PDB file of C-alpha atoms in Angstrom:
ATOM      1  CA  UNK A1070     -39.237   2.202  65.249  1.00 50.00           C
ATOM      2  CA  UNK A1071     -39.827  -1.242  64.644  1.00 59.00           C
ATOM      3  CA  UNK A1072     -43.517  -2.473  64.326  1.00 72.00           C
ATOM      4  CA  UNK A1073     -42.227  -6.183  65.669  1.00 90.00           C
ATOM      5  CA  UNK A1074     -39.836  -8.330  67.209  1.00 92.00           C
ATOM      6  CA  UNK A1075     -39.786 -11.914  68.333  1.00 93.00           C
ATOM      7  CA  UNK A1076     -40.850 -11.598  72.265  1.00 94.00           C
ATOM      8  CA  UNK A1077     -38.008 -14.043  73.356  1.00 94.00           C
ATOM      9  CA  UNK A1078     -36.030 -11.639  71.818  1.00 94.00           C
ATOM     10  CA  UNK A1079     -37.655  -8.469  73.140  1.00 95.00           C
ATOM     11  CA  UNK A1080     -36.459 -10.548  76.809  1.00 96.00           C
ATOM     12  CA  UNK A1081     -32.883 -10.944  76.179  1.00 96.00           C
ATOM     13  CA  UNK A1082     -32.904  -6.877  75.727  1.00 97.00           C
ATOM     14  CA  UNK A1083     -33.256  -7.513  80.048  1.00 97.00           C
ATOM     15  CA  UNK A1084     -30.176  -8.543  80.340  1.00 97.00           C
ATOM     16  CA  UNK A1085     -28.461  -6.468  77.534  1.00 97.00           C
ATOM     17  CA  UNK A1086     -29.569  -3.539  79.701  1.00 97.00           C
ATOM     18  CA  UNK A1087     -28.267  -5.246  83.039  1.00 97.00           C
ATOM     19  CA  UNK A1088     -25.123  -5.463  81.327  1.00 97.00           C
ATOM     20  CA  UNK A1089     -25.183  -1.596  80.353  1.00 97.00           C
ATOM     21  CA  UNK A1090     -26.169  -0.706  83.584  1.00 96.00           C
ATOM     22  CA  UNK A1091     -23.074  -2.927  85.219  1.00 97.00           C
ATOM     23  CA  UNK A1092     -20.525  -1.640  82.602  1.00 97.00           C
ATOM     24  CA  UNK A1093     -21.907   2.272  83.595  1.00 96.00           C
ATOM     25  CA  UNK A1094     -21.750   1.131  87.246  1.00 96.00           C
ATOM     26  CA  UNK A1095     -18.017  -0.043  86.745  1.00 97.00           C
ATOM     27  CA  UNK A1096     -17.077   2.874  84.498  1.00 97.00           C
ATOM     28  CA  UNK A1097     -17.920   5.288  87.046  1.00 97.00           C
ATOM     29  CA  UNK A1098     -15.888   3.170  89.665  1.00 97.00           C
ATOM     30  CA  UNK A1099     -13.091   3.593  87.931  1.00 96.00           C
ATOM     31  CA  UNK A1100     -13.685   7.549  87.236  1.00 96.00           C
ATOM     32  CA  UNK A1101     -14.116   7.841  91.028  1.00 97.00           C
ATOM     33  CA  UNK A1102     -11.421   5.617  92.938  1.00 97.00           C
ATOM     34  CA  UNK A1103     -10.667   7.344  96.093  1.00 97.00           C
ATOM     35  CA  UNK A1104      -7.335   6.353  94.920  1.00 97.00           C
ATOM     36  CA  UNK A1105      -7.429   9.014  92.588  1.00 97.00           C
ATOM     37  CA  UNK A1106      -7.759  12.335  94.712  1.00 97.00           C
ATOM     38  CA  UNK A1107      -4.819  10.265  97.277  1.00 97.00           C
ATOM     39  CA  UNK A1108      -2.545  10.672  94.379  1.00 98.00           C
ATOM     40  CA  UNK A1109      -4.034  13.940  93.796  1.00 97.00           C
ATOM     41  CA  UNK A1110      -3.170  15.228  96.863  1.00 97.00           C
ATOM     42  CA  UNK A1111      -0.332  12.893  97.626  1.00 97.00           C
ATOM     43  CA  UNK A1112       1.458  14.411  94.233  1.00 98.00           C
ATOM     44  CA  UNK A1113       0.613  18.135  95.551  1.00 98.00           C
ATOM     45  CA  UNK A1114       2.352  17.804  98.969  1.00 97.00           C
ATOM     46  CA  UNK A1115       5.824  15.759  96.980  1.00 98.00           C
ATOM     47  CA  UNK A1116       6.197  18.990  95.059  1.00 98.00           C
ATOM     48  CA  UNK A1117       5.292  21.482  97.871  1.00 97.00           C
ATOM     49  CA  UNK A1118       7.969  19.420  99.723  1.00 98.00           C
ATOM     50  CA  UNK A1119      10.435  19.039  96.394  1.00 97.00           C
ATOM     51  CA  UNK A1120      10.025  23.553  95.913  1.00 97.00           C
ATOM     52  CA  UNK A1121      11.058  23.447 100.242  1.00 97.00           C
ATOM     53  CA  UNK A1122      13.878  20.636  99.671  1.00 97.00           C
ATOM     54  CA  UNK A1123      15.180  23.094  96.411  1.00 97.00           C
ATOM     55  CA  UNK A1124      14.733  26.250  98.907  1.00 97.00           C
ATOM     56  CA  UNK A1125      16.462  24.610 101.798  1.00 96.00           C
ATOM     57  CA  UNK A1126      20.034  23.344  99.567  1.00 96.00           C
ATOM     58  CA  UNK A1127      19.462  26.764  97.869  1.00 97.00           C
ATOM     59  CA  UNK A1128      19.892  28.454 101.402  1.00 96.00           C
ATOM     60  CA  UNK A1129      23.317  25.580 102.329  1.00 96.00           C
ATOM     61  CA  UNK A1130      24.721  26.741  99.429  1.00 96.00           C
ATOM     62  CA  UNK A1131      24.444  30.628 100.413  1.00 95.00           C
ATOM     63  CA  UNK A1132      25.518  29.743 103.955  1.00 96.00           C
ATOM     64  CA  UNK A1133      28.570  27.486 102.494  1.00 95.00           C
ATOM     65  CA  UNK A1134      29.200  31.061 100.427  1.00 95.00           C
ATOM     66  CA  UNK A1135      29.511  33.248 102.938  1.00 95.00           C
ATOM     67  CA  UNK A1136      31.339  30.644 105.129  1.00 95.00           C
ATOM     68  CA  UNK A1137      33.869  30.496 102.326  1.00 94.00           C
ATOM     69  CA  UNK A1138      34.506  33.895 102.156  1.00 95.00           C
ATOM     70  CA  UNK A1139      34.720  34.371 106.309  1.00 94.00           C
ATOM     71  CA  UNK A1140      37.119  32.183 106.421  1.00 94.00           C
ATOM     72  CA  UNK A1141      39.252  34.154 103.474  1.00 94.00           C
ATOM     73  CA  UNK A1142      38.758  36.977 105.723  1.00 94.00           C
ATOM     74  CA  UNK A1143      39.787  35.371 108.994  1.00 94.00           C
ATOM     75  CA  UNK A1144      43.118  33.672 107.296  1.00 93.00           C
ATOM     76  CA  UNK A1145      43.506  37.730 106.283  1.00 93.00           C
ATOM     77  CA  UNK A1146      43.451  39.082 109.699  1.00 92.00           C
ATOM     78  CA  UNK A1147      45.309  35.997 111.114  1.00 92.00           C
ATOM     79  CA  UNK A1148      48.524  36.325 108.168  1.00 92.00           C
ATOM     80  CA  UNK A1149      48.953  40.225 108.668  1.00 88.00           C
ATOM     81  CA  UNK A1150      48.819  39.989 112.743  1.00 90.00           C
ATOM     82  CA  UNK A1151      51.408  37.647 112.572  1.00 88.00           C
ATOM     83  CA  UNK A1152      53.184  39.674 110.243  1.00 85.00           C
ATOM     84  CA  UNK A1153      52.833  42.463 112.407  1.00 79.00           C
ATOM     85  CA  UNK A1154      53.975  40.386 115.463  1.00 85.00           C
ATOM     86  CA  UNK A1155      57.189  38.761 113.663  1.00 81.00           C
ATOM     87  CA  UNK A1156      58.042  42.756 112.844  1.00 76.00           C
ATOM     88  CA  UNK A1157      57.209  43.509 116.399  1.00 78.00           C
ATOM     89  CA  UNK A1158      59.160  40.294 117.792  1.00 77.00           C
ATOM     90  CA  UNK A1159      62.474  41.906 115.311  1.00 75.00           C
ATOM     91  CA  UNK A1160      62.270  45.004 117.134  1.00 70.00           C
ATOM     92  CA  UNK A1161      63.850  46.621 113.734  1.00 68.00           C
ATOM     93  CA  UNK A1162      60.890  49.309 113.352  1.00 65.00           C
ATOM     94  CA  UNK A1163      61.160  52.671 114.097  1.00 73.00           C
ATOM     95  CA  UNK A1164      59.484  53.358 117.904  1.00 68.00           C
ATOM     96  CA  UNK A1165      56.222  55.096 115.615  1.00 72.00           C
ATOM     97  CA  UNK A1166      55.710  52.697 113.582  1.00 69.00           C
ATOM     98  CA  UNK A1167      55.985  49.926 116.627  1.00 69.00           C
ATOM     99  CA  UNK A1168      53.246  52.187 118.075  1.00 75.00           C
ATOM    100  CA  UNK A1169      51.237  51.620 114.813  1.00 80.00           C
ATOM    101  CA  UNK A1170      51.351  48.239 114.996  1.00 77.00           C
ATOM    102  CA  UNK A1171      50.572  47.973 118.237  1.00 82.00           C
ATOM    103  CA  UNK A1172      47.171  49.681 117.845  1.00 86.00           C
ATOM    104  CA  UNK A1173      46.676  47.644 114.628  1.00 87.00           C
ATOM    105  CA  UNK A1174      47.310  44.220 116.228  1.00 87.00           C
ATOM    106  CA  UNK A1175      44.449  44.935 118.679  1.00 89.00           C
ATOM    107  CA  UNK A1176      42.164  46.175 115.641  1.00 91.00           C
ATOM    108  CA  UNK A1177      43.115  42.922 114.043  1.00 89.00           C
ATOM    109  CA  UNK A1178      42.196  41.034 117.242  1.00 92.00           C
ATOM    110  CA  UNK A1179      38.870  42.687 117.742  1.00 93.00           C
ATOM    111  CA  UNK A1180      38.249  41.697 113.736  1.00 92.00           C
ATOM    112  CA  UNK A1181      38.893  38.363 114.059  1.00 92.00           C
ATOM    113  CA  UNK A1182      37.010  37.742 117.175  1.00 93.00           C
ATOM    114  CA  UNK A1183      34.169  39.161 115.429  1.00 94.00           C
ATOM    115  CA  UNK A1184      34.830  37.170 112.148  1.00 93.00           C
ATOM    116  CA  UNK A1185      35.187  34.268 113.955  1.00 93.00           C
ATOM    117  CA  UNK A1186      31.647  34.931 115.987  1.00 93.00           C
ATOM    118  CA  UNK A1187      29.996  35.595 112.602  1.00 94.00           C
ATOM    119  CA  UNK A1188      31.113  31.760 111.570  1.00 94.00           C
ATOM    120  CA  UNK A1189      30.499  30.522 114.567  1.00 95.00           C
ATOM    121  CA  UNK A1190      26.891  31.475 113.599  1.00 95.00           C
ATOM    122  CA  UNK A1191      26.968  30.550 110.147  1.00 95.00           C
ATOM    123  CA  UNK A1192      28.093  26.825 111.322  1.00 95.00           C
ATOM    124  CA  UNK A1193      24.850  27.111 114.063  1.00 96.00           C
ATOM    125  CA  UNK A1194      22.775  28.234 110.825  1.00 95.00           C
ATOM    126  CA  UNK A1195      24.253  25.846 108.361  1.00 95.00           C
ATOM    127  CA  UNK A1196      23.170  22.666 111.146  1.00 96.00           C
ATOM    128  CA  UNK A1197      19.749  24.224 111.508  1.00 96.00           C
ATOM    129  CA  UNK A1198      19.721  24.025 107.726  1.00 96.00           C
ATOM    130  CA  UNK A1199      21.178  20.630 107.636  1.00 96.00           C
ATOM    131  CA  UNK A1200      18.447  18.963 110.357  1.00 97.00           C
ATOM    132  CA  UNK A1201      15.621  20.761 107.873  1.00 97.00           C
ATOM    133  CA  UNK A1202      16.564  19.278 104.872  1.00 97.00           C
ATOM    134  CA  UNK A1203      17.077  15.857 106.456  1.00 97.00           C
ATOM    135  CA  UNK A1204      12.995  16.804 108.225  1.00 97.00           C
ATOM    136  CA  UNK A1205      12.196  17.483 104.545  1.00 97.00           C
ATOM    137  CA  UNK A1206      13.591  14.456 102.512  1.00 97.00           C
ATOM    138  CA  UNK A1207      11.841  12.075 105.163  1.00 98.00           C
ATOM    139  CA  UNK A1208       8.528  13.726 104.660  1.00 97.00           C
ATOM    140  CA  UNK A1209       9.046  13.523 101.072  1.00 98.00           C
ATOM    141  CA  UNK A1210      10.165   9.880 100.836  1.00 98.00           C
ATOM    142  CA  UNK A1211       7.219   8.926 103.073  1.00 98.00           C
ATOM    143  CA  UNK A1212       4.854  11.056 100.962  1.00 98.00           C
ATOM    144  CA  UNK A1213       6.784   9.544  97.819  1.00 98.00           C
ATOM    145  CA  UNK A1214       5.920   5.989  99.204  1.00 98.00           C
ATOM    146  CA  UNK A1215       2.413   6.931 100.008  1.00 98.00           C
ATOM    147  CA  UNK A1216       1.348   8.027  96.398  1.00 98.00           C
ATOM    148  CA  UNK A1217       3.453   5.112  94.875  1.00 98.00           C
ATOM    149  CA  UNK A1218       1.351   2.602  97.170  1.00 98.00           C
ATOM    150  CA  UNK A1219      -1.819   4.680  96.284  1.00 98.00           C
ATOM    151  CA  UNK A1220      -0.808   4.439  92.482  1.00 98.00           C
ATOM    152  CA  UNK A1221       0.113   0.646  92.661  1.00 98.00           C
ATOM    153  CA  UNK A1222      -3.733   0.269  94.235  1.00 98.00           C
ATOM    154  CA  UNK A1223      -5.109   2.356  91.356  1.00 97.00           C
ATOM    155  CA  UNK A1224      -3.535  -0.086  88.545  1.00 98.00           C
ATOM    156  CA  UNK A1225      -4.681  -2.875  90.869  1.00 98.00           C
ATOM    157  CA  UNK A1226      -8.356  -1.640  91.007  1.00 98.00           C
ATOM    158  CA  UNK A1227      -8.294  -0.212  87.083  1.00 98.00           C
ATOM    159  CA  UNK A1228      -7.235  -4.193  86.244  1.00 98.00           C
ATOM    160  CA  UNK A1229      -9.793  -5.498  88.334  1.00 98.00           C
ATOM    161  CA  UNK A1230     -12.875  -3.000  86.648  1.00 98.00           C
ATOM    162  CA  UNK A1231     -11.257  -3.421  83.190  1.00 98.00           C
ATOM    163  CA  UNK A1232     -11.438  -7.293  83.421  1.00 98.00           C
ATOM    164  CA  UNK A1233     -14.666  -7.002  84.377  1.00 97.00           C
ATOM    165  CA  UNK A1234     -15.696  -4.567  81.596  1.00 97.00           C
ATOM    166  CA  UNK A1235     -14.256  -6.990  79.363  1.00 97.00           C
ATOM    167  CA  UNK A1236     -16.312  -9.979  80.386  1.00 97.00           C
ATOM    168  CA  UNK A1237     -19.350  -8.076  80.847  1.00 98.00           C
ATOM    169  CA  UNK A1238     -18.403  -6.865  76.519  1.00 97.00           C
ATOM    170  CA  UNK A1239     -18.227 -10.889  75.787  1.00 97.00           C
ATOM    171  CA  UNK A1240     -21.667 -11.284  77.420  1.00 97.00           C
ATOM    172  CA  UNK A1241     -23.504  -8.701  75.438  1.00 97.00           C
ATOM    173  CA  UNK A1242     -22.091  -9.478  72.228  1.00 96.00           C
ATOM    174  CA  UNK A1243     -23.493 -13.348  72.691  1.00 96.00           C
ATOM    175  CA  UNK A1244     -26.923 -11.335  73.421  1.00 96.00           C
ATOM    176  CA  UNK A1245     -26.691  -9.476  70.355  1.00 95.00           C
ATOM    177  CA  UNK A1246     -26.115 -12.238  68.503  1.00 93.00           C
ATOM    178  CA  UNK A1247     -29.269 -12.904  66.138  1.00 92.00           C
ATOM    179  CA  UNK A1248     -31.140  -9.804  67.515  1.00 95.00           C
ATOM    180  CA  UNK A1249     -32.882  -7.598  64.795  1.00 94.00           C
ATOM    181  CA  UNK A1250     -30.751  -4.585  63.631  1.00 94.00           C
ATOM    182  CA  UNK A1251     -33.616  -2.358  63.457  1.00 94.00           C
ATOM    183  CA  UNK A1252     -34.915  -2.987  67.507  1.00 95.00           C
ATOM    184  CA  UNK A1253     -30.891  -3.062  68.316  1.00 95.00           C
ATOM    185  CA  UNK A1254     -30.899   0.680  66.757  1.00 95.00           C
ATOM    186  CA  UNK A1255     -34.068   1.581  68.718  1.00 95.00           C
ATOM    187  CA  UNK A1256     -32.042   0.253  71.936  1.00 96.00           C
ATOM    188  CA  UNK A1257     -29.267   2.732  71.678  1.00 96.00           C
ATOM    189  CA  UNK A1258     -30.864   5.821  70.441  1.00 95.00           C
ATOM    190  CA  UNK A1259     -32.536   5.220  73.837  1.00 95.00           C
ATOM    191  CA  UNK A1260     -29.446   4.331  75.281  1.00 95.00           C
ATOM    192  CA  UNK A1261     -27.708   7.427  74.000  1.00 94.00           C
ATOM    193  CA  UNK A1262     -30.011   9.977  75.969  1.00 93.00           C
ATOM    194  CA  UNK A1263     -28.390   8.376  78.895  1.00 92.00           C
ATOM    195  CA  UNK A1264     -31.421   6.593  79.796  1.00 93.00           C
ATOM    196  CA  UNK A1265     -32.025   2.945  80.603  1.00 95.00           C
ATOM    197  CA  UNK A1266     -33.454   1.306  77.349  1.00 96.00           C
ATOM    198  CA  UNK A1267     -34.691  -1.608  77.981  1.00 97.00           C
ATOM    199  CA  UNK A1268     -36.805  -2.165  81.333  1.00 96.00           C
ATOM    200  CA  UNK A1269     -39.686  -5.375  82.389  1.00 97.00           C
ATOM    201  CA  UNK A1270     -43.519  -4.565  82.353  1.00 96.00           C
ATOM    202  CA  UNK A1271     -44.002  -5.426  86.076  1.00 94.00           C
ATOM    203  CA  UNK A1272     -48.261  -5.114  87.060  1.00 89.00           C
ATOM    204  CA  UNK A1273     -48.506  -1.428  85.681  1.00 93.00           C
ATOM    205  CA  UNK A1274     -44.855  -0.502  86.111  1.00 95.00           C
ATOM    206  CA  UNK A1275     -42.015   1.004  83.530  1.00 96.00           C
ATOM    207  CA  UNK A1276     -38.371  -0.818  86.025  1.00 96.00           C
ATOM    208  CA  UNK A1277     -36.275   1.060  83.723  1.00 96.00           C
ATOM    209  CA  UNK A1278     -37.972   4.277  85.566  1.00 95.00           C
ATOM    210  CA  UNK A1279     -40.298   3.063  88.489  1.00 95.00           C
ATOM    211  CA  UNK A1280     -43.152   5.176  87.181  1.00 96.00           C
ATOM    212  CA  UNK A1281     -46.646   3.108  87.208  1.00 95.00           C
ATOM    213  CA  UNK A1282     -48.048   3.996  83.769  1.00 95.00           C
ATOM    214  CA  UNK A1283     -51.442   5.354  83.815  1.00 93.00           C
ATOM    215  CA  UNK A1284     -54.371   2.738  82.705  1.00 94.00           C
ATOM    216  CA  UNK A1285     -54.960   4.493  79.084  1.00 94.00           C
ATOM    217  CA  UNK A1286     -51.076   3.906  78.828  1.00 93.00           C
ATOM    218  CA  UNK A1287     -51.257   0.181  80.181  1.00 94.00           C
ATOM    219  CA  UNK A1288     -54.810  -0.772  78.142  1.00 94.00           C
ATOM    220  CA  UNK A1289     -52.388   0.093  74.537  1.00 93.00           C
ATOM    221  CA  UNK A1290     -49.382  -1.614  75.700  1.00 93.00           C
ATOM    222  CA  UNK A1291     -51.924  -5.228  76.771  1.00 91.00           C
ATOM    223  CA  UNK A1292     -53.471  -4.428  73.590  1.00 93.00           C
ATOM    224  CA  UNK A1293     -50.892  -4.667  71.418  1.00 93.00           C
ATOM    225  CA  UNK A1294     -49.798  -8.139  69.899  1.00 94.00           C
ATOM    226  CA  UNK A1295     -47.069 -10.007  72.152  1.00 93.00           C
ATOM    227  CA  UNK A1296     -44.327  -9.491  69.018  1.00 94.00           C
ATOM    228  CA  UNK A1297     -45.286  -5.673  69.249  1.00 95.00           C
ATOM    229  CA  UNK A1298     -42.423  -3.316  70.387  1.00 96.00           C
ATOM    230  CA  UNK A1299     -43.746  -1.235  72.892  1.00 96.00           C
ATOM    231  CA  UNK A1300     -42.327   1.862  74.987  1.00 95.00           C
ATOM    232  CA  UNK A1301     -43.241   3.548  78.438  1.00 95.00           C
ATOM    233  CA  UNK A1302     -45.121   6.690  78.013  1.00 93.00           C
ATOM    234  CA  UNK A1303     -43.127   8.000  81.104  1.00 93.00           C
ATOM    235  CA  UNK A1304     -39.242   7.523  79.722  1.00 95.00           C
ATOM    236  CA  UNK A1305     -39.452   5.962  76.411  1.00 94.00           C
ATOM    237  CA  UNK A1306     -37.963   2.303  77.723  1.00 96.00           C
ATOM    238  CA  UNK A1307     -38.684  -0.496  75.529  1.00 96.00           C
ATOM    239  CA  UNK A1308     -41.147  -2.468  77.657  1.00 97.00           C
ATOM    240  CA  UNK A1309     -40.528  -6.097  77.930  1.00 96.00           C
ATOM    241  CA  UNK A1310     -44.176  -7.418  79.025  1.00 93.00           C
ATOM    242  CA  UNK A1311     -44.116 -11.032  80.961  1.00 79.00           C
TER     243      UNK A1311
END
């Protein structure tokens, strides 16, 4: 620790440790935008809402599928009734087999009404499917635009703290200019504990940790010469005495 420092000195550690305190205040701005958990939560819901979009087009394309292969089935049915009717219309074919074809137009006719019922419900299905997807894109454009805006205020803010940082940087180093390596050394092992380092001497109390020091404390501290480094007994500040 060292014995002695110039007091004017000893003072300008006030506003080095205003400047600390500011750059901590600033850095933990920036740690806790509310920005942050917005694009946190913003990001979530775009890929709950991506995973539905993917489930939704997954579910078209099975729909187009079976579509596809209902309407293989229904050209089917339609080419061998009219097959059947063109070899009824001939009147060539034995009376049995006339008979036959009889029974299996109707079959036929009963198939394709029930084909075509089955893509009548597909098409119902596939529009559902159609109105979701266009429910889900708009939800995910507007949640899209929502974390962009959220992420465009976050740079905006981050510039704004990180300027300030910067200028606040310029200031201390013109402090530290001329100051005495050894007390500078004493500032930041204090510093480093995450405590304040540097606080003023105000009637009997430490401002880097409004404690009043007890008078045993205080009778040392008046004691000692004014070029005398001198801590609180409560937090270990370097007290800066008027």
């Amino acid at each position: 620790m060292p014995a002695k420092a110039d007091p004017f000195l000893q003072r300008r550690l006030l506003d080095v440790a205003r400047i600390d305190q500011a750059v901590a205040a600033a850095e933990h701005r920036r740690r806790s935008l509310p920005e942050l958990a917005q694009i946190e939560q913003g990001s979530a819901t775009v890929d709950r809402l991506r995973g539905s979009l993917v489930l939704k087009q997954a579910e078209i394309g099975d729909l187009d599928r079976d579509a596809r292969k209902l309407d293989t089935e229904i050209e089917a049915v339609r080419t061998r009734a009219r097959r059947d009717n063109e070899r009824l219309a001939a009147g060539t074919a034995p009376a049995k087999d006339l008979e036959n074809m009889q029974h299996e137009l109707t079959s036929l006719a009963r198939r394709q009404s029930t084909l075509e019922d089955d893509a009548l419900e597909l098409m119902e299905r596939r529009e559902e499917a159609d109105a979701e997807v266009g429910r889900i894109e708009a939800e995910l454009a507007a949640a899209q635009a929502q974390v962009g805006a959220a992420q465009q205020r976050r740079d905006d803010a981050v510039a704004d703290i990180d300027d300030e940082i910067r200028r606040a940087a310029a200031e201390r180093a013109g402090l530290l200019d001329g100051m005495p390596a050894d007390l500078m050394k004493l500032y930041e092992q204090i510093r480093g504990r995450g405590r304040t380092a540097a606080g003023a001497l105000t009637g009997g109390r430490c401002e880097a940790c409004r404690m009043d020091l007890d008078r045993s404390a205080l009778n040392d501290i008046w004691a000692a010469p004014p070029d005398a480094v001198v801590r609180c007994s409560e937090c270990g500040a370097i007290l800066i005495r008027a």
